[in-house]
Coordinates of C-alpha atoms in Angstrom, one line a residue:
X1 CA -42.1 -105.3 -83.7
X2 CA -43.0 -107.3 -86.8
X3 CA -45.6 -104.7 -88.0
X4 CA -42.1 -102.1 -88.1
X5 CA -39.9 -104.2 -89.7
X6 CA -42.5 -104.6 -92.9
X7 CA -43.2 -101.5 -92.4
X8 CA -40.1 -100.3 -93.2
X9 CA -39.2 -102.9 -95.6
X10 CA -42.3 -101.3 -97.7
X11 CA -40.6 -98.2 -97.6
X12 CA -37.2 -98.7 -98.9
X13 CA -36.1 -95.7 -101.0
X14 CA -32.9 -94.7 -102.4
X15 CA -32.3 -91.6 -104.1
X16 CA -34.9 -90.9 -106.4
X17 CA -36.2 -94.5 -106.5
X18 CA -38.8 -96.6 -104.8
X19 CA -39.2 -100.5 -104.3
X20 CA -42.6 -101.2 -103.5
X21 CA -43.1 -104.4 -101.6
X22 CA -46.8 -105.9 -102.6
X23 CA -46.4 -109.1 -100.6
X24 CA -44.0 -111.9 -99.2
X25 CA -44.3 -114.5 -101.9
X26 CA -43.3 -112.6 -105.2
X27 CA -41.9 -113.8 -108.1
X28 CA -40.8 -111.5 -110.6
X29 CA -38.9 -107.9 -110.0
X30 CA -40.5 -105.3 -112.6
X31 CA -37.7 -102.7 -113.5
X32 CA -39.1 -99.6 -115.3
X33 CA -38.1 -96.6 -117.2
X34 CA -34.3 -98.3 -118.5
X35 CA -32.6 -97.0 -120.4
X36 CA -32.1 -98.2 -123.9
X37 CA -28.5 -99.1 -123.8
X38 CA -29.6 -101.5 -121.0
X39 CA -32.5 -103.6 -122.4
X40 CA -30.1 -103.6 -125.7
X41 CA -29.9 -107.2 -124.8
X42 CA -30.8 -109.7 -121.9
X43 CA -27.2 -110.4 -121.3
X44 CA -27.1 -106.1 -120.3
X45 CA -29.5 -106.5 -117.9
X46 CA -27.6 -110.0 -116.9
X47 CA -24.6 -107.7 -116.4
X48 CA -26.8 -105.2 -114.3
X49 CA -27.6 -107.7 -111.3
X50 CA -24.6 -108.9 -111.5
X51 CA -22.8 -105.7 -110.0
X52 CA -25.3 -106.8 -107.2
X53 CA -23.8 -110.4 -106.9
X54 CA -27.2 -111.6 -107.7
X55 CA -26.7 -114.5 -110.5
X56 CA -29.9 -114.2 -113.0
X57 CA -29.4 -116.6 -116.3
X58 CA -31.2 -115.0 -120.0
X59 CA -33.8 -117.2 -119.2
X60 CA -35.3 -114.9 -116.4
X61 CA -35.3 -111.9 -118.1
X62 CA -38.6 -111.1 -120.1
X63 CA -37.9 -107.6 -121.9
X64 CA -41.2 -105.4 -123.4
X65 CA -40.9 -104.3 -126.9
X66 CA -42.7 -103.1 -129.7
X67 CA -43.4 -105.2 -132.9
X68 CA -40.3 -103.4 -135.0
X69 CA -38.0 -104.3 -131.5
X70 CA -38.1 -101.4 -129.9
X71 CA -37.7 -101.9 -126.1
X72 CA -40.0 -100.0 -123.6
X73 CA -38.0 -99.1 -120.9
X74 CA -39.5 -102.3 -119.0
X75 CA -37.8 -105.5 -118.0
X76 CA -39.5 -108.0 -115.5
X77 CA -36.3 -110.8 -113.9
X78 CA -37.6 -113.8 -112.1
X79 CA -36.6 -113.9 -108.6
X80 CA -37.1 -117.1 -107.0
X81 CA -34.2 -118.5 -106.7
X82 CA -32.8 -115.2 -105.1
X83 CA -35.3 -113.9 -102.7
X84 CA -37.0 -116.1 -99.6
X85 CA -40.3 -117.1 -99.7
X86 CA -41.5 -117.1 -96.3
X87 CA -43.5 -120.1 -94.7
X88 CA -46.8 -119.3 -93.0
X89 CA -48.6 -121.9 -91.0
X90 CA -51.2 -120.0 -89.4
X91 CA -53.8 -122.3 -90.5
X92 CA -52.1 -125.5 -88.3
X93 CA -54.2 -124.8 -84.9
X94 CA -50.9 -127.1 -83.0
X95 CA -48.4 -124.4 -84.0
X96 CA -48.4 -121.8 -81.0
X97 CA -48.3 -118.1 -80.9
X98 CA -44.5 -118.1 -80.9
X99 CA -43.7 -120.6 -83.2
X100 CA -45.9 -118.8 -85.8
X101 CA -44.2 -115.5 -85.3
X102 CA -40.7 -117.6 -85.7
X103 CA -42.3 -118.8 -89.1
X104 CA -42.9 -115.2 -90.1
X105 CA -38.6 -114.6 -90.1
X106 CA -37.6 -118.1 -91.3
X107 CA -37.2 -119.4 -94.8
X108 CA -38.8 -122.4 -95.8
X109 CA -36.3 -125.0 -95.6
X110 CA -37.2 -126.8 -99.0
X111 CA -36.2 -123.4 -100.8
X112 CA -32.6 -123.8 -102.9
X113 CA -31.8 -120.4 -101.4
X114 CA -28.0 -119.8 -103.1
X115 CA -28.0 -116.3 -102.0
X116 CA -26.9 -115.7 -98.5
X117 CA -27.2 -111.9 -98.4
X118 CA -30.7 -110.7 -96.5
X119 CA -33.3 -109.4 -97.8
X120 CA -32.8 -106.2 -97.1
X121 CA -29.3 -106.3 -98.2
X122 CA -30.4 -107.2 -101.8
X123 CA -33.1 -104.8 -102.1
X124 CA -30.3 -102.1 -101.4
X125 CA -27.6 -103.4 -103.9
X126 CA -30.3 -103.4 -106.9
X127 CA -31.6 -99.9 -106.3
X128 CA -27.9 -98.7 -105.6
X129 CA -27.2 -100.0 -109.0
X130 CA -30.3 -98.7 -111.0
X131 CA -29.6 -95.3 -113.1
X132 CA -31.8 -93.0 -111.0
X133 CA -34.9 -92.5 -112.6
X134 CA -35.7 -96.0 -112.8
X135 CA -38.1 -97.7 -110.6
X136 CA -38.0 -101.1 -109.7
X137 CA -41.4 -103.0 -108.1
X138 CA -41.8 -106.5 -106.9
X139 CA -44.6 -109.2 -108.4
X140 CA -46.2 -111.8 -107.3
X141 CA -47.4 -114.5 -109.3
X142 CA -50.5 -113.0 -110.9
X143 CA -48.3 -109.9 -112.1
X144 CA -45.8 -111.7 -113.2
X145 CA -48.3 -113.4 -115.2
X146 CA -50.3 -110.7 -116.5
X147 CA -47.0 -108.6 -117.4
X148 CA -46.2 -111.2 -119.9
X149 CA -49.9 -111.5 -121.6
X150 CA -49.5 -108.3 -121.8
X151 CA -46.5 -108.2 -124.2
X152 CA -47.8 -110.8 -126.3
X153 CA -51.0 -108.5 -126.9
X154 CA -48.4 -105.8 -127.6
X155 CA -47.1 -107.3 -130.2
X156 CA -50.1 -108.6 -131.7
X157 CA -52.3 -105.1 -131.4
X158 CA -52.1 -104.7 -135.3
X159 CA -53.2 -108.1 -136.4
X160 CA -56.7 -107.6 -133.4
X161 CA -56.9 -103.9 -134.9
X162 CA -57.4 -105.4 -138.1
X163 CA -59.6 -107.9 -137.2
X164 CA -62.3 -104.6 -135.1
X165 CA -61.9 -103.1 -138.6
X166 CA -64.0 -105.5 -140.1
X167 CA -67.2 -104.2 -141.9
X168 CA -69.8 -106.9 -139.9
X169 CA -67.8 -106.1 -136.9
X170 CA -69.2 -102.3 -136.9
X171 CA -71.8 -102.5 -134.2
X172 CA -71.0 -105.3 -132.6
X173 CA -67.9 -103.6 -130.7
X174 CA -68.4 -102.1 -126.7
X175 CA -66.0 -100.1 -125.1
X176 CA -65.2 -100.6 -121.4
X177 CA -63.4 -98.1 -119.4
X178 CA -61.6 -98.6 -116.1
X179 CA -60.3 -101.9 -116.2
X180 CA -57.6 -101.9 -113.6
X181 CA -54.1 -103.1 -115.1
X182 CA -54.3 -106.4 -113.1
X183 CA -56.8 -107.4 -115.3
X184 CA -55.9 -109.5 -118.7
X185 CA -58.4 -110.8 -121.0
X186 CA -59.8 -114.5 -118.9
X187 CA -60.4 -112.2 -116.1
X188 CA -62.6 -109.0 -117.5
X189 CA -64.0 -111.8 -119.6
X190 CA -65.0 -113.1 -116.0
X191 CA -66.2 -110.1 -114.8
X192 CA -68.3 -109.8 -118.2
X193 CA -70.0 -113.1 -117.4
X194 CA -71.0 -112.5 -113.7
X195 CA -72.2 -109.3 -114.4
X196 CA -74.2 -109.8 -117.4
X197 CA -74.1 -113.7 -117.9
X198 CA -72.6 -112.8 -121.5
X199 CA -70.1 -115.5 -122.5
X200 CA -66.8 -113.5 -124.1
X201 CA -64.2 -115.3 -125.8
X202 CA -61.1 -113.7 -124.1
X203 CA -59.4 -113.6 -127.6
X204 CA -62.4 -111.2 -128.7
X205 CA -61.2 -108.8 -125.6
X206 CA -58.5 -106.1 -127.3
X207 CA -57.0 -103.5 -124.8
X208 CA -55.7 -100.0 -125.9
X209 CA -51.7 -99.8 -125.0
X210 CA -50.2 -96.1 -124.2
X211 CA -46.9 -95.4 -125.6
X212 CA -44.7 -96.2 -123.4
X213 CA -46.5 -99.8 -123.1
X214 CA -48.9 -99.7 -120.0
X215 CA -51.7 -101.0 -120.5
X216 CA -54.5 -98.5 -120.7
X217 CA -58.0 -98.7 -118.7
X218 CA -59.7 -99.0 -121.9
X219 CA -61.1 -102.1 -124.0
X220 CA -62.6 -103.0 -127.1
X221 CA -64.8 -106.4 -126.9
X222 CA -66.5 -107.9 -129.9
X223 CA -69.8 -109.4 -129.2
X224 CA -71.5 -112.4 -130.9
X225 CA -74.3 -110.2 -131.4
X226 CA -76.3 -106.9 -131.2
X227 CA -78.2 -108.2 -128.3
X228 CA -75.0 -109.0 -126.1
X229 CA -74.3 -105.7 -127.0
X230 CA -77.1 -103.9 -125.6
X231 CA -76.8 -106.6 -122.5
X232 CA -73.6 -105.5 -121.6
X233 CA -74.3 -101.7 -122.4
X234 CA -77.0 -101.8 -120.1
X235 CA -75.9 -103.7 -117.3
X236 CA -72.1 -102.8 -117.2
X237 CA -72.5 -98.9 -115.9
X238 CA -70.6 -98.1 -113.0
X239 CA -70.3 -101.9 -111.5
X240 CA -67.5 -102.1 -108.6
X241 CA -64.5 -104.6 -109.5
X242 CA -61.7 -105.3 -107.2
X243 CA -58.9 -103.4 -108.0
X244 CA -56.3 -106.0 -107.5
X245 CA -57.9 -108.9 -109.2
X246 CA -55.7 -111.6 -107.2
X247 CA -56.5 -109.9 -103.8
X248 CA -60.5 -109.3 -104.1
X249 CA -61.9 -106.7 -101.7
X250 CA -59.1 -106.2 -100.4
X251 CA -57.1 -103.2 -102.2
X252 CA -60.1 -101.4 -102.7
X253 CA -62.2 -101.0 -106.0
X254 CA -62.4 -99.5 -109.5
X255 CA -65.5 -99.0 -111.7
X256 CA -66.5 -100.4 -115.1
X257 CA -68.2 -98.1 -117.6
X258 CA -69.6 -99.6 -121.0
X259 CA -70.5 -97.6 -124.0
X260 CA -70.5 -98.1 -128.1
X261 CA -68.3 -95.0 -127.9
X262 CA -65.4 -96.8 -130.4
X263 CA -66.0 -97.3 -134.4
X264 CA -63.5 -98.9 -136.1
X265 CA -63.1 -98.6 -140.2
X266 CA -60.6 -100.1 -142.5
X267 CA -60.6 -99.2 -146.1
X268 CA -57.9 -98.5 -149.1
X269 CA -59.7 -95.0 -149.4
X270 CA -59.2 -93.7 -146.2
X271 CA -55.3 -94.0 -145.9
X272 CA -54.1 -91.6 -144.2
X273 CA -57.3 -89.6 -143.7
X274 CA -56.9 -88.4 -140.1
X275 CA -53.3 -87.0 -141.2
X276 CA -54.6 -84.2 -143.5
X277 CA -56.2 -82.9 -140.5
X278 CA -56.2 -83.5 -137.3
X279 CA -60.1 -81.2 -137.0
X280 CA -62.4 -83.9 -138.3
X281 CA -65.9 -85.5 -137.2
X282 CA -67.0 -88.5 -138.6
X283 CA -70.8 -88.8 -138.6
X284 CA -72.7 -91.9 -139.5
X285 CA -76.0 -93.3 -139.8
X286 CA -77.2 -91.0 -143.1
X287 CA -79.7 -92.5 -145.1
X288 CA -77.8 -94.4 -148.4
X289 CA -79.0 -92.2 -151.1
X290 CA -77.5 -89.2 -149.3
X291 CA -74.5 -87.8 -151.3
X292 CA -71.9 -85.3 -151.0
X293 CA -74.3 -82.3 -152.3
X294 CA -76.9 -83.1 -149.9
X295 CA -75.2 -83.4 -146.6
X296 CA -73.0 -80.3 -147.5
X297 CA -76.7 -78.6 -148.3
X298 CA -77.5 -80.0 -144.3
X299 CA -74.7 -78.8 -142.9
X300 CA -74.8 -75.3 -144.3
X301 CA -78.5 -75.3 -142.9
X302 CA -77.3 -76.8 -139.2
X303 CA -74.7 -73.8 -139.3
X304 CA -71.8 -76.0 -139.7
X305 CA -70.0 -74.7 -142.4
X306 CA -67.4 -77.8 -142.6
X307 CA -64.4 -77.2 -144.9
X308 CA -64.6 -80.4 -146.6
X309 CA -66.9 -83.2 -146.7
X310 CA -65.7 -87.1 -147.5
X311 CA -68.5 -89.4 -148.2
X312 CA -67.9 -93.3 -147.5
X313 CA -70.2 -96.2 -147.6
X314 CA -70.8 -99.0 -145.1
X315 CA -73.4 -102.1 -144.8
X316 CA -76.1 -100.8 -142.8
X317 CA -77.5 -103.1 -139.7
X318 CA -80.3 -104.1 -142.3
X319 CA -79.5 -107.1 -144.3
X320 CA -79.2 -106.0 -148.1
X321 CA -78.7 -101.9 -147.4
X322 CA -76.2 -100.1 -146.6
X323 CA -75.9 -96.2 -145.0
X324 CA -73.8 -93.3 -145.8
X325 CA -70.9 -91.9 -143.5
X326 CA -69.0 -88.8 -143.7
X327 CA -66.0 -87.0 -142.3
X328 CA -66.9 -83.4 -142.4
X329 CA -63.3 -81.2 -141.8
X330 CA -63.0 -77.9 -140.0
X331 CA -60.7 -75.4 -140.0
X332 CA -59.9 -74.4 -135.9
X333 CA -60.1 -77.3 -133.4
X334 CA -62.7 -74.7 -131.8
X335 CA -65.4 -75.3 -134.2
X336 CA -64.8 -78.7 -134.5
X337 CA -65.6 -79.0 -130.5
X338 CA -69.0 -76.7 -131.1
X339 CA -70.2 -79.0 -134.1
X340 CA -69.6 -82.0 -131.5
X341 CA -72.1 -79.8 -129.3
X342 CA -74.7 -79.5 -132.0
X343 CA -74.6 -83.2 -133.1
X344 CA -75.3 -84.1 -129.3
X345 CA -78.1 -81.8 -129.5
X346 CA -79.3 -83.2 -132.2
X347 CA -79.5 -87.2 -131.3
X348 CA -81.0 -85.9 -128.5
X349 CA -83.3 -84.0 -130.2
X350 CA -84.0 -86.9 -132.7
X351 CA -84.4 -89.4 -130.2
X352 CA -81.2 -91.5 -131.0
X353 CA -80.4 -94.4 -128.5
X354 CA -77.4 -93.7 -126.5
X355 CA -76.0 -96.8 -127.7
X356 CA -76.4 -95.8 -131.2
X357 CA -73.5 -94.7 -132.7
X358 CA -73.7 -90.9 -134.4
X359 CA -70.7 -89.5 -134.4
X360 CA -66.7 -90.2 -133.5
X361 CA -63.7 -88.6 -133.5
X362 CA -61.6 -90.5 -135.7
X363 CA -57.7 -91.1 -135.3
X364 CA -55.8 -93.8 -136.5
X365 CA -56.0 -97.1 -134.5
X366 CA -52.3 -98.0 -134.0
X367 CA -49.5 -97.6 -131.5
X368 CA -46.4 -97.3 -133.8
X369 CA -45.6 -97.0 -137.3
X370 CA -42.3 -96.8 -138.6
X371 CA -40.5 -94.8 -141.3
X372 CA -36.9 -94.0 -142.5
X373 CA -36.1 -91.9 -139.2
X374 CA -37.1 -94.6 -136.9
X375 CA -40.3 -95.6 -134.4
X376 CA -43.0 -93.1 -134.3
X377 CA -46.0 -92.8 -132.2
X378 CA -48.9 -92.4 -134.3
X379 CA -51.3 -90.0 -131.7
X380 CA -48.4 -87.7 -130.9
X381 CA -49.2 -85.1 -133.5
X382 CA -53.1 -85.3 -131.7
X383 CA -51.9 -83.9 -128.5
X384 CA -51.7 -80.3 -129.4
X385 CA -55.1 -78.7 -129.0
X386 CA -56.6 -81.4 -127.6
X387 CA -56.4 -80.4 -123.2
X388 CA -58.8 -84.0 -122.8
X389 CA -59.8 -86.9 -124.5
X390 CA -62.7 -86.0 -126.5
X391 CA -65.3 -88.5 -125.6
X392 CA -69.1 -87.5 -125.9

């Protein structure tokens, strides 16, 4: 009886939205996809439970938004004070069989519980009142906590972009892929440290955001040196994590890949580089006396044939020299994906460590920018010939 009355409790769906119940002890209700006109203010989304008779105060309402104040579409209302918590005492061997499964139905009496209406009932009323392609999905306390982190590192994206750019910081950053979005900085910086035993300050971890503010799978971490680097790209390669970091084995598992597949530059001279044309490689790694004639020379030899070549200096690994980069420009996306080929071939060919860096793709390292017209997403104009992210 009890396993159908969660059951369909996990399966409450109204129209074209879904409430997904994660556990009995949550905290926060996550509402998604909102309209502007509702996150215009806390008091709207005050206004919006209150059509349920559910009384919220400002105070419980934690709104996502970009650094210029653009709201996300996301809203996260506490929701202790309205929902039970229910009281398990399985672990007390003198309560009995039945008084356990009573314990399973009852509110804990020290609860202020103000509302009177079930559960059920006040599930219903918020996704009656919810425009219809919003979602709404509870949280417990980890969520709640990790939902906030992660609109604080929204906000501060630009200043920790900024702070990869820097020149020493080169080859000391790893990329990680498929970090599970329960997991913040303290806890991959965890995981770094029981894999590899490589200590991580978690304010050296930087994750990638998507545009409509998820948190991607992807993360940037600055090492303390070129040997954690190499530590954690050969260790971290397809290690099993929980997927649910609060719940352990227990919702399954996602895998970490580490690579030096992210390079991150910062320099007056290459404004707006990436907007002239969106066809570019960026190669690196030339010896420092190579110039402009002589790579264009290489290229013409390699079959390349680039458009246009930009030369740009950086301090090479070896105190006291530096090395020669270059972003070499094509005229058809098409070409530009062979020359990727060709470059692989040739660190192959040349023996180059697969944690040495060669060659990028390079984009702009930012969420939004702003202009006259509004907000802007800066990789929208990226998404037209590319069918995948081009990683190699």
């Amino acid at each position: 009886m009890n396993r159908l009355f969660f059951r369909h409790l996990s399966n409450l769906t109204k129209k074209h939205d879904f409430l997904k119940i994660n556990q009995l002890r949550q905290r926060g209700l996550l509402l998604t996809n909102l309209t502007p006109e509702i996150l215009d203010s806390n008091d709207s989304v005050v206004k919006l439970f209150s059509k349920c008779n559910i009384n919220i105060c400002n105070d419980d309402v934690h709104i996502m938004r970009t650094r210029f104040g653009y709201p996300l579409g996301k809203a996260l209302v506490l929701i202790d004070r309205m929902t039970p918590n229910y009281d398990f005492k399985f672990d007390n061997p003198n309560n009995d069989s039945e008084k356990s499964y009573e314990n399973l139905f009852q509110p804990s009496k020290n609860l202020d519980f103000t509302n009177t209406t079930s559960l059920r009932l006040v599930y219903n009323s918020i996704i009656e009142n919810l425009p219809k392609e919003s979602s709404a999905y509870l949280c417990d306390e980890h969520e709640v906590s990790c939902y906030v982190e992660q609109c604080e590192r929204l906000l501060t994206l630009p200043n920790d972009l900024r702070r990869l750019s820097n020149p020493d910081l080169l080859h000391r950053v790893v990329t990680i892929t498929g970090a599970p979005r329960s997991y913040g900085r303290v806890e991959l910086s965890n995981v770094i440290f029981d894999i590899t035993k490589v200590q991580v300050d978690p304010k050296n971890i930087i994750f990638r955001f998507k545009a409509n503010g998820d948190q991607d799978s992807l993360a940037w971490v600055i090492c303390n040196s070129d040997k954690d680097v190499n530590t954690i790209i050969s260790k971290i390669q397809e290690v099993p994590i929980p997927r649910r970091y609060q719940y352990g084995s227990l919702m399954g598992a996602s895998f970490l890949y580490s690579s030096r597949s992210s390079f991150f530059l910062s320099h007056p001279s290459l404004d707006f580089i990436t907007n002239r044309s969106k066809y570019q490689i960026f190669t690196m790694g030339w010896h420092s006396d190579v110039d402009e004639a002589e790579l264009r020379t290489l290229t013409d030899s390699l079959k390349f044939y680039p458009k246009e070549i930009k030369i740009f200096k950086i301090d090479s690994k070896d105190p006291g020299k530096s090395e020669t980069c270059a972003f070499l420009e094509f005229d058809r996306m098409r070409n530009t994906k062979k020359v990727m080929v060709r470059l692989q071939m040739i660190k192959n060919r040349w023996k180059i460590p697969d944690h040495s860096g060669f060659y990028a793709y390079p984009r702009i390292a930012d969420v939004w920018w702003k202009s006259d017209n509004g907000c802007h997403y800066n990789d929208s104009h990226f998404n037209a010939d590319l069918d995948e992210p081009v990683e190699y």
